[in-house]
Short mmCIF file of C-alpha atoms and ligand atoms in Angstrom, two decimals:
data_model
loop_
_atom_site.label_atom_id
_atom_site.label_comp_id
_atom_site.label_asym_id
_atom_site.label_seq_id
_atom_site.Cartn_x
_atom_site.Cartn_y
_atom_site.Cartn_z
CA UNK A 1 0.00 0.00 0.00
CA UNK A 2 1.38 3.41 -0.93
CA UNK A 3 2.25 5.96 1.75
CA UNK A 4 -0.45 8.41 0.63
CA UNK A 5 -3.23 5.82 0.57
CA UNK A 6 -5.54 5.28 3.53
CA UNK A 7 -3.94 2.50 5.55
CA UNK A 8 -6.86 0.51 6.85
CA UNK A 9 -7.65 -3.05 5.85
CA UNK A 10 -10.87 -4.61 7.13
CA UNK A 11 -10.86 -8.42 7.26
CA UNK A 12 -13.08 -11.38 8.07
CA UNK A 13 -12.15 -15.08 8.21
CA UNK A 14 -14.54 -18.03 7.97
CA UNK A 15 -14.41 -21.77 7.70
CA UNK A 16 -16.87 -23.94 5.73
CA UNK A 17 -17.24 -27.70 5.47
CA UNK A 18 -17.55 -29.87 2.41
CA UNK A 19 -20.54 -32.14 1.87
CA UNK A 20 -21.31 -35.45 0.21
CA UNK A 21 -24.63 -36.08 -1.50
CA UNK A 22 -26.61 -39.19 -0.58
CA UNK A 23 -29.27 -38.29 -3.17
CA UNK A 24 -27.29 -36.81 -6.05
CA UNK A 25 -27.59 -33.56 -7.94
CA UNK A 26 -26.81 -34.30 -11.57
CA UNK A 27 -28.18 -32.12 -14.36
CA UNK A 28 -29.14 -28.46 -14.69
CA UNK A 29 -32.26 -26.91 -16.12
CA UNK A 30 -30.49 -23.52 -16.23
CA UNK A 31 -26.71 -23.41 -16.76
CA UNK A 32 -26.12 -19.76 -15.91
CA UNK A 33 -28.16 -19.64 -12.71
CA UNK A 34 -27.20 -23.24 -11.77
CA UNK A 35 -30.71 -24.59 -11.31
CA UNK A 36 -30.92 -28.39 -10.94
CA UNK A 37 -33.32 -30.91 -12.49
CA UNK A 38 -34.02 -32.55 -9.13
CA UNK A 39 -33.78 -32.05 -5.37
CA UNK A 40 -30.73 -33.51 -3.62
CA UNK A 41 -29.75 -34.40 -0.03
CA UNK A 42 -26.29 -34.37 1.50
CA UNK A 43 -24.43 -34.87 4.74
CA UNK A 44 -22.00 -32.17 5.81
CA UNK A 45 -18.57 -33.48 6.83
CA UNK A 46 -16.73 -32.44 9.97
CA UNK A 47 -14.80 -29.24 9.12
CA UNK A 48 -11.88 -30.40 11.27
CA UNK A 49 -11.25 -32.99 8.58
CA UNK A 50 -12.48 -31.43 5.32
CA UNK A 51 -13.04 -27.70 5.06
CA UNK A 52 -12.05 -24.46 3.38
CA UNK A 53 -10.80 -21.48 5.39
CA UNK A 54 -11.15 -18.11 3.68
CA UNK A 55 -10.07 -14.60 4.62
CA UNK A 56 -11.61 -11.67 2.76
CA UNK A 57 -10.18 -8.19 3.11
CA UNK A 58 -11.32 -4.81 1.85
CA UNK A 59 -9.23 -1.65 1.65
CA UNK A 60 -9.39 1.64 -0.30
CA UNK A 61 -5.77 0.86 -1.20
CA UNK A 62 -6.70 -2.23 -3.29
CA UNK A 63 -6.83 -1.33 -7.02
CA UNK A 64 -8.65 -4.56 -8.03
CA UNK A 65 -10.24 -7.75 -6.70
CA UNK A 66 -7.66 -10.55 -6.25
CA UNK A 67 -7.71 -14.11 -4.97
CA UNK A 68 -5.14 -16.65 -3.76
CA UNK A 69 -6.04 -20.34 -3.43
CA UNK A 70 -3.69 -22.49 -1.36
CA UNK A 71 -1.02 -19.77 -1.67
CA UNK A 72 -1.20 -19.33 -5.47
CA UNK A 73 -2.90 -16.42 -7.15
CA UNK A 74 -5.90 -17.46 -9.27
CA UNK A 75 -8.15 -15.47 -11.58
CA UNK A 76 -11.48 -14.17 -10.30
CA UNK A 77 -12.70 -13.38 -13.81
CA UNK A 78 -14.86 -16.52 -14.12
CA UNK A 79 -18.62 -15.96 -14.27
CA UNK A 80 -19.24 -18.00 -11.13
CA UNK A 81 -16.89 -16.00 -8.89
CA UNK A 82 -18.29 -12.81 -10.43
CA UNK A 83 -21.90 -13.85 -9.69
CA UNK A 84 -21.07 -14.51 -6.02
CA UNK A 85 -19.19 -11.21 -5.64
CA UNK A 86 -21.97 -9.25 -7.38
CA UNK A 87 -24.80 -10.82 -5.37
CA UNK A 88 -23.07 -10.24 -2.02
CA UNK A 89 -22.04 -6.68 -2.91
CA UNK A 90 -25.67 -5.93 -3.80
CA UNK A 91 -26.69 -6.86 -0.26
CA UNK A 92 -23.81 -5.13 1.57
CA UNK A 93 -24.76 -2.76 4.43
CA UNK A 94 -23.10 -0.04 6.50
CA UNK A 95 -20.16 -1.18 8.60
CA UNK A 96 -19.01 0.69 11.67
CA UNK A 97 -15.97 -0.92 13.26
CA UNK A 98 -15.45 1.28 16.32
CA UNK A 99 -12.40 -0.61 17.57
CA UNK A 100 -10.52 -0.06 14.31
CA UNK A 101 -12.14 3.32 13.61
CA UNK A 102 -13.41 2.15 10.20
CA UNK A 103 -16.74 3.35 8.80
CA UNK A 104 -17.97 2.05 5.45
CA UNK A 105 -21.26 3.23 3.94
CA UNK A 106 -23.47 0.77 2.10
CA UNK A 107 -22.84 2.55 -1.25
CA UNK A 108 -19.02 2.53 -0.71
CA UNK A 109 -18.91 -1.27 -1.13
CA UNK A 110 -19.48 -0.91 -4.89
CA UNK A 111 -16.13 0.90 -5.18
CA UNK A 112 -14.12 -1.05 -2.61
CA UNK A 113 -12.08 -3.95 -3.94
CA UNK A 114 -11.49 -7.17 -2.04
CA UNK A 115 -8.56 -9.52 -1.59
CA UNK A 116 -9.47 -13.14 -0.89
CA UNK A 117 -7.17 -15.89 0.38
CA UNK A 118 -8.40 -19.43 0.84
CA UNK A 119 -6.89 -22.68 1.99
CA UNK A 120 -8.35 -26.20 1.84
CA UNK A 121 -7.28 -28.62 4.59
CA UNK A 122 -7.65 -31.47 2.05
CA UNK A 123 -6.60 -31.93 -1.62
CA UNK A 124 -8.15 -29.44 -4.06
CA UNK A 125 -9.80 -30.72 -7.27
CA UNK A 126 -9.24 -34.35 -6.22
CA UNK A 127 -12.91 -35.27 -6.33
CA UNK A 128 -13.44 -34.35 -2.67
CA UNK A 129 -15.82 -31.45 -3.38
CA UNK A 130 -13.36 -28.64 -2.65
CA UNK A 131 -15.49 -26.37 -4.83
CA UNK A 132 -18.48 -26.93 -2.51
CA UNK A 133 -16.52 -25.98 0.62
CA UNK A 134 -14.66 -23.19 -1.17
CA UNK A 135 -17.59 -21.39 -2.75
CA UNK A 136 -19.75 -21.72 0.37
CA UNK A 137 -16.89 -20.27 2.41
CA UNK A 138 -16.37 -17.39 0.00
CA UNK A 139 -20.03 -16.37 0.11
CA UNK A 140 -20.35 -16.85 3.87
CA UNK A 141 -17.21 -14.87 4.68
CA UNK A 142 -17.87 -12.06 2.19
CA UNK A 143 -21.32 -11.79 3.76
CA UNK A 144 -19.74 -11.32 7.18
CA UNK A 145 -17.25 -8.73 5.94
CA UNK A 146 -19.96 -6.72 4.19
CA UNK A 147 -22.42 -7.02 7.09
CA UNK A 148 -24.96 -8.79 4.89
CA UNK A 149 -28.16 -9.46 6.78
CA UNK A 150 -29.69 -12.18 4.62
CA UNK A 151 -30.81 -15.48 6.10
CA UNK A 152 -28.91 -18.70 5.40
CA UNK A 153 -31.42 -19.72 2.69
CA UNK A 154 -30.53 -16.62 0.73
CA UNK A 155 -26.79 -17.19 1.27
CA UNK A 156 -27.17 -20.77 0.03
CA UNK A 157 -28.88 -19.46 -3.08
CA UNK A 158 -25.88 -17.21 -3.75
CA UNK A 159 -23.39 -20.04 -3.04
CA UNK A 160 -25.41 -22.15 -5.54
CA UNK A 161 -24.37 -19.69 -8.25
CA UNK A 162 -20.71 -20.44 -7.43
CA UNK A 163 -21.16 -24.23 -7.65
CA UNK A 164 -24.45 -26.10 -7.28
CA UNK A 165 -23.33 -28.43 -4.50
CA UNK A 166 -21.91 -25.44 -2.54
CA UNK A 167 -25.43 -24.36 -1.55
CA UNK A 168 -25.64 -27.41 0.74
CA UNK A 169 -22.39 -26.51 2.57
CA UNK A 170 -24.06 -23.48 4.16
CA UNK A 171 -25.50 -25.80 6.84
CA UNK A 172 -24.26 -28.61 9.06
CA UNK A 173 -25.90 -32.01 9.52
CA UNK A 174 -28.20 -33.32 6.78
CA UNK A 175 -29.21 -30.79 4.15
CA UNK A 176 -31.70 -30.73 1.30
CA UNK A 177 -31.30 -28.57 -1.80
CA UNK A 178 -34.84 -27.79 -2.96
CA UNK A 179 -34.67 -27.43 -6.74
CA UNK A 180 -37.36 -24.72 -6.79
CA UNK A 181 -39.72 -23.81 -9.61
CA UNK A 182 -39.05 -20.15 -10.38
CA UNK A 183 -37.18 -19.23 -13.56
CA UNK A 184 -35.09 -16.65 -11.70
CA UNK A 185 -33.86 -19.29 -9.21
CA UNK A 186 -35.16 -17.37 -6.19
CA UNK A 187 -36.65 -20.53 -4.64
CA UNK A 188 -33.72 -22.85 -5.44
CA UNK A 189 -31.92 -23.03 -2.10
CA UNK A 190 -30.85 -25.40 0.64
CA UNK A 191 -32.57 -26.10 3.95
CA UNK A 192 -31.24 -27.98 6.96
CA UNK A 193 -33.12 -31.23 7.62
CA UNK A 194 -31.44 -32.03 10.96
CA UNK A 195 -28.29 -30.74 12.60
CA UNK A 196 -25.06 -32.68 13.07
CA UNK A 197 -25.93 -34.00 16.53
CA UNK A 198 -29.16 -35.68 15.36
CA UNK A 199 -27.33 -38.75 14.00
CA UNK A 200 -23.88 -38.60 15.50
CA UNK A 201 -23.29 -42.38 15.58
CA UNK A 202 -22.42 -42.31 11.91
CA UNK A 203 -18.77 -42.65 10.91
CA UNK A 204 -17.66 -41.65 7.42
CA UNK A 205 -14.59 -43.23 5.84
CA UNK A 206 -13.38 -41.89 2.51
CA UNK A 207 -11.10 -44.05 0.37
CA UNK A 208 -9.07 -41.74 -1.85
CA UNK A 209 -8.52 -43.99 -4.83
CA UNK A 210 -5.39 -43.60 -6.91
CA UNK A 211 -6.34 -42.42 -10.35
CA UNK A 212 -4.18 -41.31 -13.21
CA UNK A 213 -6.93 -40.72 -15.70
CA UNK A 214 -8.21 -37.19 -16.24
CA UNK A 215 -11.83 -37.09 -15.20
CA UNK A 216 -14.69 -35.25 -16.84
CA UNK A 217 -15.62 -32.27 -14.65
CA UNK A 218 -19.04 -32.39 -12.99
CA UNK A 219 -20.10 -29.28 -14.89
CA UNK A 220 -19.38 -30.65 -18.36
CA UNK A 221 -20.35 -34.22 -17.47
CA UNK A 222 -23.82 -33.25 -16.32
CA UNK A 223 -24.27 -31.00 -19.36
CA UNK A 224 -23.60 -33.98 -21.63
CA UNK A 225 -25.97 -36.14 -19.59
CA UNK A 226 -28.80 -33.60 -19.86
CA UNK A 227 -28.26 -33.42 -23.62
CA UNK A 228 -28.03 -37.13 -24.34
CA UNK A 229 -29.31 -39.45 -21.58
CA UNK A 230 -32.91 -40.67 -21.91
CA UNK A 231 -32.56 -42.26 -18.45
CA UNK A 232 -31.94 -38.88 -16.76
CA UNK A 233 -35.54 -37.70 -17.33
CA UNK A 234 -36.92 -40.82 -15.70
CA UNK A 235 -34.50 -40.40 -12.80
CA UNK A 236 -35.27 -36.71 -12.23
CA UNK A 237 -39.03 -36.87 -12.69
CA UNK A 238 -39.95 -40.27 -11.28
CA UNK A 239 -37.21 -41.85 -9.17
CA UNK A 240 -35.69 -38.95 -7.21
CA UNK A 241 -38.94 -37.32 -5.96
CA UNK A 242 -40.02 -40.49 -4.15
CA UNK A 243 -36.47 -41.24 -2.99
CA UNK A 244 -36.21 -37.77 -1.45
CA UNK A 245 -39.31 -38.40 0.68
CA UNK A 246 -38.03 -41.80 1.80
CA UNK A 247 -34.57 -40.41 2.53
CA UNK A 248 -36.03 -37.58 4.64
CA UNK A 249 -37.95 -40.18 6.69
CA UNK A 250 -34.89 -42.43 7.04
CA UNK A 251 -32.82 -39.51 8.31
CA UNK A 252 -35.52 -38.25 10.67
CA UNK A 253 -35.95 -41.75 12.16
CA UNK A 254 -32.24 -42.64 12.07
CA UNK A 255 -33.30 -45.70 10.09
CA UNK A 256 -29.90 -46.91 8.89
CA UNK A 257 -31.21 -49.80 6.81
CA UNK A 258 -33.39 -47.55 4.62
CA UNK A 259 -30.72 -44.84 4.60
CA UNK A 260 -28.08 -47.26 3.33
CA UNK A 261 -30.28 -48.87 0.69
CA UNK A 262 -31.33 -45.47 -0.69
CA UNK A 263 -27.80 -44.05 -0.61
CA UNK A 264 -26.27 -47.00 -2.48
CA UNK A 265 -29.13 -47.16 -4.99
CA UNK A 266 -28.86 -43.45 -5.73
CA UNK A 267 -25.10 -43.55 -6.19
CA UNK A 268 -25.49 -46.50 -8.55
CA UNK A 269 -28.22 -44.75 -10.53
CA UNK A 270 -26.14 -41.60 -10.83
CA UNK A 271 -23.31 -43.67 -12.32
CA UNK A 272 -25.86 -45.44 -14.55
CA UNK A 273 -26.97 -42.11 -16.05
CA UNK A 274 -23.30 -41.30 -16.60
CA UNK A 275 -22.99 -44.56 -18.52
CA UNK A 276 -26.20 -43.68 -20.39
CA UNK A 277 -24.56 -40.44 -21.56
CA UNK A 278 -23.14 -40.21 -25.07
CA UNK A 279 -20.19 -40.60 -25.10
CA UNK A 280 -20.41 -42.56 -21.82
CA UNK A 281 -18.72 -41.13 -18.72
CA UNK A 282 -16.80 -43.53 -16.46
CA UNK A 283 -16.13 -42.03 -13.06
CA UNK A 284 -15.57 -45.22 -11.08
CA UNK A 285 -12.63 -47.54 -11.72
CA UNK A 286 -11.78 -51.14 -10.82
CA UNK A 287 -10.87 -50.14 -7.27
CA UNK A 288 -14.23 -48.39 -6.84
CA UNK A 289 -15.98 -51.53 -8.07
CA UNK A 290 -13.95 -53.70 -5.68
CA UNK A 291 -14.98 -51.50 -2.76
CA UNK A 292 -18.65 -51.76 -3.76
CA UNK A 293 -18.34 -55.51 -3.95
CA UNK A 294 -16.59 -55.71 -0.56
CA UNK A 295 -19.40 -53.69 1.09
CA UNK A 296 -22.22 -55.51 -0.75
CA UNK A 297 -20.85 -58.93 0.26
CA UNK A 298 -20.44 -57.90 3.87
CA UNK A 299 -23.88 -56.26 4.06
CA UNK A 300 -25.40 -59.38 2.51
CA UNK A 301 -23.64 -61.73 4.92
CA UNK A 302 -24.87 -59.70 7.90
CA UNK A 303 -28.44 -59.77 6.56
CA UNK A 304 -28.82 -56.04 7.06
CA UNK A 305 -26.71 -53.11 5.82
CA UNK A 306 -23.72 -52.19 7.97
CA UNK A 307 -22.26 -49.64 5.60
CA UNK A 308 -23.54 -47.38 2.80
CA UNK A 309 -21.34 -46.39 -0.13
CA UNK A 310 -21.57 -43.41 -2.42
CA UNK A 311 -19.32 -42.12 -5.23
CA UNK A 312 -19.27 -38.64 -6.78
CA UNK A 313 -17.74 -37.63 -10.10
CA UNK A 314 -14.56 -39.65 -9.53
CA UNK A 315 -13.34 -43.02 -8.23
CA UNK A 316 -13.15 -42.12 -4.50
CA UNK A 317 -15.47 -44.10 -2.23
CA UNK A 318 -17.38 -42.44 0.60
CA UNK A 319 -18.41 -45.12 3.08
CA UNK A 320 -20.90 -44.36 5.84
CA UNK A 321 -20.85 -46.83 8.73
CA UNK A 322 -23.81 -47.13 11.11
CA UNK A 323 -21.61 -46.68 14.18
CA UNK A 324 -18.03 -46.74 15.40
CA UNK A 325 -17.92 -50.49 16.01
CA UNK A 326 -19.07 -51.10 12.45
CA UNK A 327 -16.53 -48.57 11.19
CA UNK A 328 -13.69 -50.53 12.84
CA UNK A 329 -14.89 -53.76 11.21
CA UNK A 330 -15.10 -51.93 7.89
CA UNK A 331 -11.59 -50.58 8.30
CA UNK A 332 -10.21 -54.05 8.99
CA UNK A 333 -11.81 -55.27 5.75
CA UNK A 334 -10.54 -52.27 3.80
CA UNK A 335 -6.97 -52.55 5.08
CA UNK A 336 -6.93 -56.30 4.54
CA UNK A 337 -7.83 -55.77 0.87
CA UNK A 338 -5.96 -52.48 0.30
CA UNK A 339 -2.79 -52.50 2.43
CA UNK A 340 -0.69 -49.34 2.22
CA UNK A 341 2.04 -49.09 -0.41
CA UNK A 342 4.48 -47.52 2.05
CA UNK A 343 5.05 -49.12 5.43
CA UNK A 344 3.55 -46.09 7.14
CA UNK A 345 0.12 -46.40 8.68
CA UNK A 346 0.06 -42.87 10.05
CA UNK A 347 0.05 -41.21 6.62
CA UNK A 348 -2.45 -43.82 5.33
CA UNK A 349 -5.21 -42.59 7.65
CA UNK A 350 -6.04 -38.88 7.78
CA UNK A 351 -8.75 -37.10 9.76
CA UNK A 352 -9.81 -38.98 12.89
CA UNK A 353 -6.78 -41.27 13.19
CA UNK A 354 -8.03 -42.77 16.46
CA UNK A 355 -10.19 -45.16 14.40
CA UNK A 356 -6.96 -47.10 13.70
CA UNK A 357 -6.32 -47.95 17.34
CA UNK A 358 -10.04 -48.63 17.86
CA UNK A 359 -9.72 -51.19 15.06
CA UNK A 360 -6.65 -52.70 16.76
CA UNK A 361 -4.38 -51.48 13.97
CA UNK A 362 -1.35 -49.80 15.55
CA UNK A 363 1.31 -50.95 13.11
CA UNK A 364 1.89 -52.50 9.70
CA UNK A 365 2.36 -55.83 11.49
CA UNK A 366 -1.24 -55.55 12.74
CA UNK A 367 -2.42 -54.97 9.16
CA UNK A 368 -0.42 -57.93 7.89
CA UNK A 369 -1.89 -60.12 10.64
CA UNK A 370 -5.50 -59.30 9.71
CA UNK A 371 -7.49 -62.45 8.95
CA UNK A 372 -9.45 -62.66 5.69
CA UNK A 373 -13.03 -61.44 6.19
CA UNK A 374 -15.21 -64.57 6.50
CA UNK A 375 -17.56 -63.47 3.67
CA UNK A 376 -14.67 -63.13 1.21
CA UNK A 377 -14.67 -65.83 -1.51
CA UNK A 378 -11.09 -65.31 -2.78
CA UNK A 379 -9.26 -64.47 0.47
CA UNK A 380 -5.86 -63.88 -1.07
CA UNK A 381 -6.90 -60.99 -3.25
CA UNK A 382 -5.00 -57.96 -2.03
CA UNK A 383 -4.52 -54.71 -3.93
CA UNK A 384 -1.59 -52.91 -2.37
CA UNK A 385 -1.31 -49.28 -3.46
CA UNK A 386 -4.74 -49.06 -5.14
CA UNK A 387 -5.99 -46.73 -2.39
CA UNK A 388 -3.80 -43.64 -1.84
CA UNK A 389 -5.08 -42.98 1.68
CA UNK A 390 -8.19 -42.96 3.83
CA UNK A 391 -9.87 -40.08 5.66
CA UNK A 392 -12.03 -40.81 8.70
CA UNK A 393 -14.69 -38.21 9.45
CA UNK A 394 -18.25 -37.79 10.74
CA UNK A 395 -21.29 -35.54 10.19
CA UNK A 396 -20.25 -31.99 11.04
CA UNK A 397 -21.30 -28.41 11.60
CA UNK A 398 -21.87 -25.62 9.08
CA UNK A 399 -19.76 -22.51 8.37
CA UNK A 400 -18.46 -20.35 11.16
CA UNK A 401 -16.53 -17.15 11.65
CA UNK A 402 -12.99 -17.52 13.01
CA UNK A 403 -12.53 -14.54 15.28
CA UNK A 404 -8.96 -15.30 16.35
CA UNK A 405 -6.83 -13.11 14.06
CA UNK A 406 -4.17 -15.84 14.08
CA UNK A 407 -6.37 -17.74 11.58
CA UNK A 408 -6.32 -14.88 9.04
CA UNK A 409 -4.76 -15.82 5.70
CA UNK A 410 -4.16 -12.20 4.69
CA UNK A 411 -1.50 -9.99 6.23
CA UNK A 412 -3.25 -6.87 7.52
CA UNK A 413 -0.10 -4.79 6.97
CA UNK A 414 0.40 -5.64 3.29
CA UNK A 415 -3.15 -6.66 2.33
CA UNK A 416 -1.67 -9.69 0.54
CA UNK A 417 -2.01 -13.42 1.15
CA UNK A 418 0.40 -14.56 3.84
CA UNK A 419 3.45 -16.50 2.72
CA UNK A 420 3.38 -15.53 -0.98
N1 ATP B 501 -11.18 -22.84 -1.08
C1 ATP B 501 -11.64 -22.47 -2.26
N2 ATP B 501 -12.08 -21.21 -2.46
C2 ATP B 501 -12.59 -20.82 -3.65
N3 ATP B 501 -12.69 -21.64 -4.71
C3 ATP B 501 -12.25 -22.90 -4.56
C4 ATP B 501 -11.72 -23.38 -3.34
N4 ATP B 501 -11.37 -24.67 -3.49
C5 ATP B 501 -11.67 -24.99 -4.76
N5 ATP B 501 -12.20 -23.94 -5.41
C6 ATP B 501 -12.64 -23.88 -6.80
O1 ATP B 501 -13.06 -25.16 -7.19
C7 ATP B 501 -12.24 -25.64 -8.25
C8 ATP B 501 -12.07 -27.14 -8.11
O2 ATP B 501 -13.32 -27.71 -8.35
P1 ATP B 501 -13.48 -29.13 -9.03
O3 ATP B 501 -14.94 -29.35 -9.22
O4 ATP B 501 -12.53 -29.26 -10.15
O5 ATP B 501 -12.88 -30.09 -7.91
P2 ATP B 501 -13.50 -30.61 -6.58
O6 ATP B 501 -14.65 -29.77 -6.16
O7 ATP B 501 -12.39 -30.77 -5.59
O8 ATP B 501 -13.94 -32.04 -7.01
P3 ATP B 501 -15.39 -32.60 -7.39
O9 ATP B 501 -16.29 -31.47 -7.83
O10 ATP B 501 -15.11 -33.59 -8.48
O11 ATP B 501 -15.87 -33.25 -6.12
C9 ATP B 501 -10.94 -24.87 -8.12
O12 ATP B 501 -10.30 -24.81 -9.36
C10 ATP B 501 -11.46 -23.51 -7.68
O13 ATP B 501 -11.97 -22.76 -8.77
C1 DP6 B 502 -21.64 -35.72 -8.38
C2 DP6 B 502 -21.97 -34.46 -7.57
O1 DP6 B 502 -20.93 -34.24 -6.66
C3 DP6 B 502 -22.10 -33.30 -8.53
C4 DP6 B 502 -21.69 -31.98 -8.00
O2 DP6 B 502 -21.60 -31.06 -9.04
P1 DP6 B 502 -21.00 -29.60 -8.83
O3 DP6 B 502 -21.73 -28.89 -7.76
O4 DP6 B 502 -19.51 -29.70 -8.69
O5 DP6 B 502 -21.36 -28.98 -10.24
P2 DP6 B 502 -21.57 -27.46 -10.68
O6 DP6 B 502 -22.90 -27.02 -10.16
O7 DP6 B 502 -21.50 -27.46 -12.16
O8 DP6 B 502 -20.43 -26.67 -10.03
C5 DP6 B 502 -23.29 -34.74 -6.86
C6 DP6 B 502 -23.70 -33.83 -5.74
O9 DP6 B 502 -22.83 -33.24 -5.06
O10 DP6 B 502 -24.92 -33.74 -5.51
#
């Protein structure tokens, strides 16, 4: 900042979780406004394990809007970032920060530029929905900086314009994105079904599957599906509406059996419409299929589902276990089949690492000593290195403001992202 410029920088920092859909959003009826062809339901993941942290700063000394993602400057010129910035700026209100002696009038926000720095505590663009956490965090934190007074429904509708699935990351627990009917998208927003403590027995294990192939992005994949898949219409108009009602009941009643059956069926149908697209889209790979088979065999042998699986636009498996005991049994099966490539268990399990000791797996020797799961037909089949690592998480809370200035990702003296 130049010596003659006003020296103040006003900042806000927020943290937002990612989410995983159990009834999938796939297909838009309006590309620009990001309006979906069906409702969807997701579970928000614990932000301690998977979240975006974003600092937004405003200063009269900033000549333009700028953004840094994970320490590297990225362009904000894309239509989606611009929609979010425009919609929040429109709703900005007076700010009077007495402690810092900063007064900003509602109309000043149109002229003030922002600097944004964001960091994901998990891999970006690796099929772990970083865009959902990131865009929700951007909208939430900009809203705080600009003293926006809108309710969370309205914020979710703005986040939706950044990335569809981001609208569901505005809340914790289980969340429904209501597709809405209006052409202007004003009724297409997320609502919270239950908060994160309603069903806190659930344990979520993500298998990050090694994949070298370049995947089709969700945005272009779903565009192709809308244009070419006859199955999508049947899914959106007939299957999903009744599944949504059943899923809402299953969640309300903590009915794991129904929850698991619906989750697996919906993931499989989503991948079926991908296959029904021309040219077909293959998101899952052999490892994904092996994980499905492992879970299906185990669920079948127990007579009732122990674990639900769901896969987004990539090969990673998201496995939802009914409780911690089940999660440990799942982990034993997973590590038996997919032992780590390196002899290092610690880096093979991220997030809630304590699940390893709960499963009696303290060392590689413990993994090597695991007996074959009784339901397994070919007990010697092991696929070392086919899973890069696991993340253990649980249902988590929605976005929050981080008031401790130590969390800020922008240096208040320079107005730039820290460490660049
Ligand atoms: N913290 C963040 N803040 C703002 N934007 C972000 C953030 N993290 C990711 N993004 C945006 O999302 C893009 C990555 O989205 P992409 O859909 O490719 O991957 P993903 O969301 O991690 O995976 P998937 O959608 O397959 O689950 C980034 O290029 C960036 O534009
Ligand atoms: C398979 C999904 O994860 C698709 C998510 O798609 P995105 O929200 O990433 O797509 P855009 O709206 O084009 O940004 C299913 C889901 O999250 O519901």
